[in-house]
Amino acid sequence: MDTIVDSLRIRPGTPADAPAILAMLDSAVAWMNARGNTEQWGTTPHSQRPGWAARAVRYTTENAAYVAELDGAPAGVLVLDSGPDPDMPVPRAGEPERYVRLLVSDRRYAGLGVGAALLAHAAEETRRAGLRLLRVDCWAGGGGELVAFYERNGFVPTERFLSDAWPGQVLAMRVA
């Protein structure tokens, strides 16, 4: 399948990107639900969930957010932090790290390499910061497709966890 990586521009996110972040999350929920997956992110669009509009803004002000654009239109978003979400039962690493808090692409560009390009950018940002560890956690349910996606992009599964009944997997990548 063709990719659009060469056409992507990745730039820092700003609070003005919050509506696009919510729209991508909403389209991901609709796409997952259409495929029968109501467990990963539920059935309620993020834009209708209490606190999510403010969270989308905080992603761009309190974290390092990056927006992938194709022809000037947002195609995906990556949010990096210095560790896992404190609300998740994920232990902190024993060393400084970058942590992928959010990775989502506009479903119109699904399968074209937007997520992979953003993960490559995350690895480069981790290197630039002088760090060697990049981690992410994701839904480990269903057939394990999301875990497999991260593995295809250079991550290695580490610990599994449960957040209530939600099965999760932590994955790590060593960067040079």
PDB file of C-alpha atoms in Angstrom:
ATOM      1  CA  MET A   1       0.000   0.000   0.000  1.00  0.00           C
ATOM      2  CA  ASP A   2       1.258   3.471  -0.796  1.00  0.00           C
ATOM      3  CA  THR A   3       2.204   5.744   2.047  1.00  0.00           C
ATOM      4  CA  ILE A   4       2.018   9.499   2.299  1.00  0.00           C
ATOM      5  CA  VAL A   5       4.985   9.912   4.609  1.00  0.00           C
ATOM      6  CA  ASP A   6       6.922  12.098   2.149  1.00  0.00           C
ATOM      7  CA  SER A   7       3.943  14.453   1.834  1.00  0.00           C
ATOM      8  CA  LEU A   8       3.423  14.839   5.586  1.00  0.00           C
ATOM      9  CA  ARG A   9       4.499  17.888   7.513  1.00  0.00           C
ATOM     10  CA  ILE A  10       4.788  17.382  11.280  1.00  0.00           C
ATOM     11  CA  ARG A  11       4.547  20.530  13.363  1.00  0.00           C
ATOM     12  CA  PRO A  12       4.056  21.372  17.053  1.00  0.00           C
ATOM     13  CA  GLY A  13       0.433  21.378  18.146  1.00  0.00           C
ATOM     14  CA  THR A  14      -1.289  24.472  19.526  1.00  0.00           C
ATOM     15  CA  PRO A  15      -4.558  25.047  21.412  1.00  0.00           C
ATOM     16  CA  ALA A  16      -6.134  25.869  18.032  1.00  0.00           C
ATOM     17  CA  ASP A  17      -5.691  22.155  17.170  1.00  0.00           C
ATOM     18  CA  ALA A  18      -7.995  20.986  19.981  1.00  0.00           C
ATOM     19  CA  PRO A  19     -11.114  20.764  17.743  1.00  0.00           C
ATOM     20  CA  ALA A  20      -9.166  18.670  15.189  1.00  0.00           C
ATOM     21  CA  ILE A  21      -7.906  16.383  17.967  1.00  0.00           C
ATOM     22  CA  LEU A  22     -11.480  15.839  19.190  1.00  0.00           C
ATOM     23  CA  ALA A  23     -12.708  15.258  15.627  1.00  0.00           C
ATOM     24  CA  MET A  24     -10.018  12.593  15.083  1.00  0.00           C
ATOM     25  CA  LEU A  25     -10.916  10.907  18.366  1.00  0.00           C
ATOM     26  CA  ASP A  26     -14.618  11.005  17.468  1.00  0.00           C
ATOM     27  CA  SER A  27     -13.979   9.487  14.046  1.00  0.00           C
ATOM     28  CA  ALA A  28     -11.832   6.768  15.637  1.00  0.00           C
ATOM     29  CA  VAL A  29     -14.653   5.855  18.037  1.00  0.00           C
ATOM     30  CA  ALA A  30     -17.156   5.698  15.158  1.00  0.00           C
ATOM     31  CA  TRP A  31     -14.752   3.590  13.067  1.00  0.00           C
ATOM     32  CA  MET A  32     -14.046   1.179  15.936  1.00  0.00           C
ATOM     33  CA  ASN A  33     -17.751   0.860  16.745  1.00  0.00           C
ATOM     34  CA  ALA A  34     -18.560   0.148  13.079  1.00  0.00           C
ATOM     35  CA  ARG A  35     -16.062  -2.732  13.252  1.00  0.00           C
ATOM     36  CA  GLY A  36     -17.739  -4.091  16.403  1.00  0.00           C
ATOM     37  CA  ASN A  37     -15.161  -2.710  18.855  1.00  0.00           C
ATOM     38  CA  THR A  38     -17.042  -0.937  21.637  1.00  0.00           C
ATOM     39  CA  GLU A  39     -14.570  -1.902  24.375  1.00  0.00           C
ATOM     40  CA  GLN A  40     -11.460   0.079  23.455  1.00  0.00           C
ATOM     41  CA  TRP A  41     -12.833   3.622  23.643  1.00  0.00           C
ATOM     42  CA  GLY A  42     -16.526   2.970  24.306  1.00  0.00           C
ATOM     43  CA  THR A  43     -19.384   4.313  22.204  1.00  0.00           C
ATOM     44  CA  THR A  44     -19.620   7.955  23.263  1.00  0.00           C
ATOM     45  CA  PRO A  45     -17.716  10.412  21.059  1.00  0.00           C
ATOM     46  CA  HIS A  46     -14.908  12.144  22.952  1.00  0.00           C
ATOM     47  CA  SER A  47     -16.376  15.557  22.090  1.00  0.00           C
ATOM     48  CA  GLN A  48     -19.460  14.588  24.139  1.00  0.00           C
ATOM     49  CA  ARG A  49     -17.536  13.312  27.170  1.00  0.00           C
ATOM     50  CA  PRO A  50     -17.166  15.620  30.166  1.00  0.00           C
ATOM     51  CA  GLY A  51     -13.735  17.207  30.350  1.00  0.00           C
ATOM     52  CA  TRP A  52     -12.456  16.060  26.960  1.00  0.00           C
ATOM     53  CA  ALA A  53     -12.577  19.450  25.259  1.00  0.00           C
ATOM     54  CA  ALA A  54     -10.354  20.830  28.029  1.00  0.00           C
ATOM     55  CA  ARG A  55      -8.128  17.741  27.869  1.00  0.00           C
ATOM     56  CA  ALA A  56      -7.573  18.269  24.139  1.00  0.00           C
ATOM     57  CA  VAL A  57      -6.392  21.819  24.885  1.00  0.00           C
ATOM     58  CA  ARG A  58      -4.159  20.586  27.742  1.00  0.00           C
ATOM     59  CA  TYR A  59      -2.533  18.090  25.375  1.00  0.00           C
ATOM     60  CA  THR A  60      -1.241  21.111  23.444  1.00  0.00           C
ATOM     61  CA  THR A  61      -0.289  23.255  26.448  1.00  0.00           C
ATOM     62  CA  GLU A  62       0.940  20.824  29.125  1.00  0.00           C
ATOM     63  CA  ASN A  63       2.389  18.117  26.883  1.00  0.00           C
ATOM     64  CA  ALA A  64       4.363  18.021  23.653  1.00  0.00           C
ATOM     65  CA  ALA A  65       1.753  17.672  20.917  1.00  0.00           C
ATOM     66  CA  TYR A  66       2.623  17.191  17.255  1.00  0.00           C
ATOM     67  CA  VAL A  67       0.196  17.418  14.362  1.00  0.00           C
ATOM     68  CA  ALA A  68       0.824  15.635  11.074  1.00  0.00           C
ATOM     69  CA  GLU A  69      -0.600  17.610   8.180  1.00  0.00           C
ATOM     70  CA  LEU A  70      -1.294  16.578   4.624  1.00  0.00           C
ATOM     71  CA  ASP A  71      -1.897  19.460   2.231  1.00  0.00           C
ATOM     72  CA  GLY A  72      -2.480  21.708   5.256  1.00  0.00           C
ATOM     73  CA  ALA A  73      -5.158  19.474   6.801  1.00  0.00           C
ATOM     74  CA  PRO A  74      -4.606  17.661  10.120  1.00  0.00           C
ATOM     75  CA  ALA A  75      -4.057  13.951   9.382  1.00  0.00           C
ATOM     76  CA  GLY A  76      -2.903  12.739  12.794  1.00  0.00           C
ATOM     77  CA  VAL A  77      -1.765  13.777  16.237  1.00  0.00           C
ATOM     78  CA  LEU A  78       0.887  12.556  18.661  1.00  0.00           C
ATOM     79  CA  VAL A  79       1.119  13.644  22.291  1.00  0.00           C
ATOM     80  CA  LEU A  80       4.330  13.000  24.240  1.00  0.00           C
ATOM     81  CA  ASP A  81       4.891  13.310  27.974  1.00  0.00           C
ATOM     82  CA  SER A  82       7.608  12.481  30.492  1.00  0.00           C
ATOM     83  CA  GLY A  83       5.754   9.423  31.811  1.00  0.00           C
ATOM     84  CA  PRO A  84       2.504   7.480  31.825  1.00  0.00           C
ATOM     85  CA  ASP A  85      -0.861   8.947  32.698  1.00  0.00           C
ATOM     86  CA  PRO A  86      -1.036   8.939  36.506  1.00  0.00           C
ATOM     87  CA  ASP A  87      -4.624   7.663  36.262  1.00  0.00           C
ATOM     88  CA  MET A  88      -3.435   4.463  34.567  1.00  0.00           C
ATOM     89  CA  PRO A  89      -1.948   1.536  36.525  1.00  0.00           C
ATOM     90  CA  VAL A  90       1.332   1.750  34.616  1.00  0.00           C
ATOM     91  CA  PRO A  91       4.558   1.922  36.632  1.00  0.00           C
ATOM     92  CA  ARG A  92       7.012   4.684  35.884  1.00  0.00           C
ATOM     93  CA  ALA A  93      10.217   3.617  34.202  1.00  0.00           C
ATOM     94  CA  GLY A  94      13.392   3.431  36.216  1.00  0.00           C
ATOM     95  CA  GLU A  95      14.932   6.092  33.964  1.00  0.00           C
ATOM     96  CA  PRO A  96      13.913   9.290  32.179  1.00  0.00           C
ATOM     97  CA  GLU A  97      11.659   8.575  29.216  1.00  0.00           C
ATOM     98  CA  ARG A  98       9.274   9.954  26.643  1.00  0.00           C
ATOM     99  CA  TYR A  99       5.811   8.445  26.771  1.00  0.00           C
ATOM    100  CA  VAL A 100       3.214   8.416  23.998  1.00  0.00           C
ATOM    101  CA  ARG A 101       0.041   9.686  25.670  1.00  0.00           C
ATOM    102  CA  LEU A 102      -2.012   9.836  22.484  1.00  0.00           C
ATOM    103  CA  LEU A 103      -1.622   8.688  18.907  1.00  0.00           C
ATOM    104  CA  VAL A 104      -4.599   9.011  16.588  1.00  0.00           C
ATOM    105  CA  SER A 105      -5.013   9.602  12.886  1.00  0.00           C
ATOM    106  CA  ASP A 106      -7.849  10.947  10.828  1.00  0.00           C
ATOM    107  CA  ARG A 107      -9.634   7.849   9.533  1.00  0.00           C
ATOM    108  CA  ARG A 108      -9.585   9.290   5.987  1.00  0.00           C
ATOM    109  CA  TYR A 109      -5.834   8.579   5.989  1.00  0.00           C
ATOM    110  CA  ALA A 110      -5.967   5.161   7.692  1.00  0.00           C
ATOM    111  CA  GLY A 111      -3.368   2.709   6.458  1.00  0.00           C
ATOM    112  CA  LEU A 112      -1.253   5.330   4.703  1.00  0.00           C
ATOM    113  CA  GLY A 113       1.537   5.581   7.288  1.00  0.00           C
ATOM    114  CA  VAL A 114       0.470   8.619   9.334  1.00  0.00           C
ATOM    115  CA  GLY A 115       0.734   6.763  12.665  1.00  0.00           C
ATOM    116  CA  ALA A 116       4.079   5.223  11.708  1.00  0.00           C
ATOM    117  CA  ALA A 117       5.435   8.653  10.714  1.00  0.00           C
ATOM    118  CA  LEU A 118       4.316  10.135  14.022  1.00  0.00           C
ATOM    119  CA  LEU A 119       5.955   7.273  15.954  1.00  0.00           C
ATOM    120  CA  ALA A 120       9.200   7.839  14.021  1.00  0.00           C
ATOM    121  CA  HIS A 121       8.906  11.507  15.019  1.00  0.00           C
ATOM    122  CA  ALA A 122       8.421  10.444  18.660  1.00  0.00           C
ATOM    123  CA  ALA A 123      11.615   8.387  18.490  1.00  0.00           C
ATOM    124  CA  GLU A 124      13.495  11.356  17.016  1.00  0.00           C
ATOM    125  CA  GLU A 125      12.129  13.710  19.708  1.00  0.00           C
ATOM    126  CA  THR A 126      13.224  11.187  22.361  1.00  0.00           C
ATOM    127  CA  ARG A 127      16.757  11.121  20.865  1.00  0.00           C
ATOM    128  CA  ARG A 128      16.811  14.916  20.615  1.00  0.00           C
ATOM    129  CA  ALA A 129      16.004  15.125  24.317  1.00  0.00           C
ATOM    130  CA  GLY A 130      19.033  12.920  25.043  1.00  0.00           C
ATOM    131  CA  LEU A 131      16.841  10.046  26.239  1.00  0.00           C
ATOM    132  CA  ARG A 132      16.980   6.390  25.260  1.00  0.00           C
ATOM    133  CA  LEU A 133      13.521   5.120  26.251  1.00  0.00           C
ATOM    134  CA  LEU A 134      10.212   5.684  24.469  1.00  0.00           C
ATOM    135  CA  ARG A 135       7.144   3.900  25.836  1.00  0.00           C
ATOM    136  CA  VAL A 136       3.453   3.643  25.070  1.00  0.00           C
ATOM    137  CA  ASP A 137       0.479   1.791  26.480  1.00  0.00           C
ATOM    138  CA  CYS A 138      -2.459   0.590  24.460  1.00  0.00           C
ATOM    139  CA  TRP A 139      -5.574  -1.536  24.465  1.00  0.00           C
ATOM    140  CA  ALA A 140      -4.588  -5.204  24.407  1.00  0.00           C
ATOM    141  CA  GLY A 141      -8.069  -6.591  23.753  1.00  0.00           C
ATOM    142  CA  GLY A 142      -9.679  -7.842  20.599  1.00  0.00           C
ATOM    143  CA  GLY A 143      -7.281  -9.762  18.419  1.00  0.00           C
ATOM    144  CA  GLY A 144      -4.241  -7.776  19.560  1.00  0.00           C
ATOM    145  CA  GLU A 145      -4.149  -5.671  16.386  1.00  0.00           C
ATOM    146  CA  LEU A 146      -3.098  -2.508  18.189  1.00  0.00           C
ATOM    147  CA  VAL A 147      -0.257  -4.243  20.024  1.00  0.00           C
ATOM    148  CA  ALA A 148       0.859  -5.701  16.674  1.00  0.00           C
ATOM    149  CA  PHE A 149       0.818  -2.197  15.130  1.00  0.00           C
ATOM    150  CA  TYR A 150       3.253  -0.934  17.763  1.00  0.00           C
ATOM    151  CA  GLU A 151       5.429  -4.034  17.349  1.00  0.00           C
ATOM    152  CA  ARG A 152       5.615  -3.395  13.576  1.00  0.00           C
ATOM    153  CA  ASN A 153       6.839   0.089  14.461  1.00  0.00           C
ATOM    154  CA  GLY A 154       9.745  -1.087  16.620  1.00  0.00           C
ATOM    155  CA  PHE A 155       8.181  -1.412  20.074  1.00  0.00           C
ATOM    156  CA  VAL A 156       8.588  -4.481  22.290  1.00  0.00           C
ATOM    157  CA  PRO A 157       5.811  -5.563  24.707  1.00  0.00           C
ATOM    158  CA  THR A 158       6.762  -5.295  28.374  1.00  0.00           C
ATOM    159  CA  GLU A 159       4.120  -5.479  31.108  1.00  0.00           C
ATOM    160  CA  ARG A 160       0.394  -6.090  30.777  1.00  0.00           C
ATOM    161  CA  PHE A 161      -2.116  -4.416  33.081  1.00  0.00           C
ATOM    162  CA  LEU A 162      -5.811  -4.054  33.788  1.00  0.00           C
ATOM    163  CA  SER A 163      -7.539  -0.715  34.255  1.00  0.00           C
ATOM    164  CA  ASP A 164     -10.822  -1.908  35.719  1.00  0.00           C
ATOM    165  CA  ALA A 165     -11.807  -4.453  33.027  1.00  0.00           C
ATOM    166  CA  TRP A 166      -9.819  -2.725  30.249  1.00  0.00           C
ATOM    167  CA  PRO A 167      -6.817  -4.883  29.227  1.00  0.00           C
ATOM    168  CA  GLY A 168      -3.681  -2.881  28.519  1.00  0.00           C
ATOM    169  CA  GLN A 169      -0.188  -3.512  27.245  1.00  0.00           C
ATOM    170  CA  VAL A 170       2.910  -1.380  27.820  1.00  0.00           C
ATOM    171  CA  LEU A 171       5.441  -1.405  25.005  1.00  0.00           C
ATOM    172  CA  ALA A 172       8.941   0.069  24.913  1.00  0.00           C
ATOM    173  CA  MET A 173      11.437   1.149  22.297  1.00  0.00           C
ATOM    174  CA  ARG A 174      15.119   1.812  22.849  1.00  0.00           C
ATOM    175  CA  VAL A 175      16.411   4.683  20.745  1.00  0.00           C
ATOM    176  CA  ALA A 176      20.079   5.350  20.051  1.00  0.00           C
TER     177      ALA A 176
END
